C-alpha atoms as one frame of an Amber mdcrd trajectory, in Angstrom:
protein
  97.958  85.477 104.873  98.220  89.060 106.548 101.912  89.809 107.722 103.715
  92.984 108.905 107.487  92.775 108.283 110.106  95.246 109.372 113.126  95.541
 106.893 115.889  96.628 109.290 119.501  96.752 110.078 121.326  99.180 112.343
 123.895  99.592 109.672 123.314 101.617 106.556 124.159 100.692 103.015 123.199
  97.063 103.324 120.515  97.045 100.722 117.550  97.584 103.105 115.531  99.978
 100.833 116.521  98.035  97.642 114.894  95.007  99.323 111.890  96.824 100.534
 111.207  97.979  97.075 111.843  95.024  95.152 110.485  92.444  97.490 107.284
  94.404  97.816 107.234  94.449  93.975 107.838  90.687  93.750 105.175  89.974
  96.138 102.746  92.029  94.313 103.779  90.404  91.076 102.449  87.222  92.690
  99.012  88.764  93.196  99.402  89.603  96.801  98.161  93.062  97.993 101.287
  94.673  99.257 101.922  98.096 101.021 105.604  99.472 101.467 105.818 101.918
 104.358 108.501 104.530 103.863 109.676 104.933 107.566 113.034 106.309 106.610
 113.315 110.191 106.741 115.572 110.224 103.721 112.551 108.976 101.598 114.628
 106.577  99.589 111.552 104.041  99.079 109.471 106.842  97.907 111.702 108.228
  95.297 112.833 104.773  94.266 109.223 104.121  93.294 109.007 107.263  91.246
 106.751 108.977  93.800 107.632 112.520  95.000 108.354 113.185  98.651 105.774
 115.720 100.001 106.060 118.529 102.415 103.313 117.082 104.763 101.209 113.972
 105.208 102.364 110.478 104.456 102.892 108.072 107.264 103.560 111.015 109.582
 100.011 112.595 109.012  98.490 109.232 110.073 100.826 108.731 112.991 100.774
 112.328 114.650  97.526 113.886 113.246  95.234 111.087 113.546  94.322 111.124
 109.992  93.112 107.968 107.955  96.205 106.169 106.672  94.410 105.257 103.485
  94.183 108.875 102.692  98.000 109.093 102.073  98.484 105.724 100.298  99.791
 105.997  96.747  99.373 103.256  93.926 102.549 102.458  91.949 103.054 101.096
  88.518 102.848  97.619  89.548  99.227  96.192  90.245  98.560  95.359  93.887
 101.547  97.345  95.228 100.995 100.526  97.257 103.310 103.129  99.172 102.674
 104.939 102.370 105.218 107.806 101.429 107.659 109.645 103.516 107.166 113.293
 103.989 109.457 115.931 105.113 107.869 116.155 108.453 109.096 112.678 109.179
 112.590 114.130 109.641 111.599 115.868 112.991 109.295 113.143 114.342 111.597
 111.614 116.867 111.825 115.001 118.879 107.928 115.170 118.776 107.625 111.531
 119.869 109.816 112.186 122.951 107.137 113.768 124.929 104.218 111.613 123.676
 102.293 108.959 125.391 102.647 105.497 124.133 105.495 106.887 121.741 106.732
 103.359 120.870 103.407 102.169 119.525 102.322 105.073 117.330 102.996 103.045
 114.130 101.480 100.036 115.434  98.119 101.850 115.859  98.240 102.977 112.361
  99.254  99.720 110.704  96.578  97.830 112.755  93.877  99.732 110.761  95.544
  98.907 107.460  96.372  95.223 108.178  93.012  93.846 106.960  93.457  95.455
 103.572  96.840  93.932 102.797  98.636  90.542 102.572 101.854  92.155 103.464
 102.966  95.203 104.863 106.705  96.032 104.550 108.284  98.725 106.767 111.515
 100.322 105.386 113.312 101.434 108.594 116.047 104.101 109.054 119.715 102.793
 109.639 119.564 103.567 113.381 117.787 102.561 116.606 115.768 105.663 117.509
 112.303 106.069 118.099 111.198 105.485 114.386 112.854 101.929 114.513 111.570
 101.091 117.656 108.065 101.916 116.366 108.513  99.761 113.406 109.740  96.829
 115.459 106.960  97.368 117.965 104.430  97.277 115.050 105.854  94.273 113.065
 105.211  90.574 113.694 108.740  89.748 112.184 111.960  91.352 111.012 113.729
  90.760 107.951 117.412  91.620 108.017 119.328  92.381 105.067 123.262  91.705
 105.496 125.816  92.855 103.171 128.331  90.097 102.588 131.175  92.129 103.957
 133.458  91.738 107.083 131.986  94.679 109.122 128.467  93.468 108.500 129.297
  90.064 109.992 131.009  91.769 112.940 127.787  93.709 113.880 125.459  90.644
 113.876 125.916  90.067 117.461 125.167  93.601 118.367 121.840  93.498 116.194
 120.677  90.224 117.711 121.111  91.817 121.170 119.055  94.777 120.018 116.313
  92.427 118.987 116.314  90.762 122.546 116.044  94.254 124.004 113.098  95.021
 121.827 111.321  91.710 122.750 111.956  92.409 126.312 110.464  95.907 126.443
 108.050  96.439 123.558 107.099  93.364 121.501 107.774  89.900 123.046 106.252
  88.076 119.957 108.762  89.802 117.449 110.254  86.990 115.308 113.133  86.835
 112.810 111.495  86.423 109.480 114.896  85.701 107.905 118.394  86.981 107.230
 119.025  88.014 103.656 122.530  88.264 102.224 122.912  91.058  99.805 125.428
  92.685  97.539 126.932  89.303  97.063 129.940  89.185  94.625 130.588  85.626
  93.889 134.080  86.425  92.575 135.521  87.455  96.017 136.456  84.859  98.787
 135.253  87.437 101.361 131.716  87.282 100.167 131.708  83.438 100.409 133.333
  83.488 103.789 130.818  85.922 105.290 127.991  83.526 103.984 129.464  80.369
 105.415 130.283  81.813 108.776 126.856  83.478 109.288 125.084  80.206 107.814
 127.190  78.200 110.438 126.481  80.291 113.435 122.742  81.273 112.672 120.978
  77.969 111.138 117.439  77.829 110.214 116.785  81.631 109.785 119.009  82.071
 106.717 117.205  82.628 103.110 118.270  80.265 100.510 118.037  83.301  98.044
 121.081  85.465  98.016 121.040  88.825  96.197 123.884  89.606  93.789 125.712
  92.851  93.460 124.567  94.103  90.015 124.597  97.189  88.068 120.849  97.009
  87.148 119.798  96.909  90.744 121.794  99.957  91.500 120.308 101.846  88.363
 116.818 101.073  88.857 116.116 103.655  91.638 117.223 106.400  89.789 114.648
 105.786  87.199 111.961 105.358  89.911 111.243 101.897  89.133 111.636  98.447
  90.971 113.847  96.120  89.176 110.897  94.090  87.622 109.923  97.177  85.540
 113.603  98.128  84.785 114.713  94.672  83.781 112.808  91.647  84.732 115.245
  89.364  83.148 118.246  90.608  85.186 119.866  88.477  88.012 118.626  90.884
  90.519 114.991  90.897  89.518 115.008  87.082  89.369 116.746  86.879  92.754
 113.936  88.940  94.379 111.381  86.949  92.697 112.947  83.898  94.306 112.908
  85.567  97.600 109.285  86.335  97.287 108.474  82.609  96.416 110.334  81.561
  99.560 108.383  84.038 101.671 105.152  82.803 100.314 105.859  79.122 100.473
 106.300  79.283 104.380
């Protein structure tokens, strides 16, 4: 199995980077070679894995300078898990891409060189629809959509699905929805339950069974530069991401 998955949502704060880090770690835990591409200029996946954001290089160097992407890959504390880190240059890449030929396919060209080395490549996208996200969706075979179980996230679903239709139309006709993942679920509130039920009723067949709970441990782990599996493998958050990895591996 060799799969490139973009983890994306136009709305920020939905658990996108948390999912990239912890799903990547969980897939690697099951002996699959996994690469996380930190494609968000904020570099949170890089710092969340305990790796310093550099001034130059990273995924930017591979896209814009034609460097071998393997030159910039970093191993992590988890066997089989690697990171293509964010560098400070990524913050200005959208302006640079504007005048480039094939600007929507720069990342795709890089990841096609890497695909044979990994079972999974996970792209952590920025929370916007600029050239970075377009590049990620053009490079990916599928998109995993984290959805926070709150009212405004439910309201944004039609807009997000419209965006995917536009991407398919102009850039990547074969882009599929890998799945919709409910995150930050609080079983004590009726609102969380209501959001889950309403989205399940309207979007059947693409919702993961696994639901990621809102937990203190998941929130704490990035500040220690560790995936939840290394921070507290027995926690609800760790077990949920392991279950998500099992779901993905079973399809």
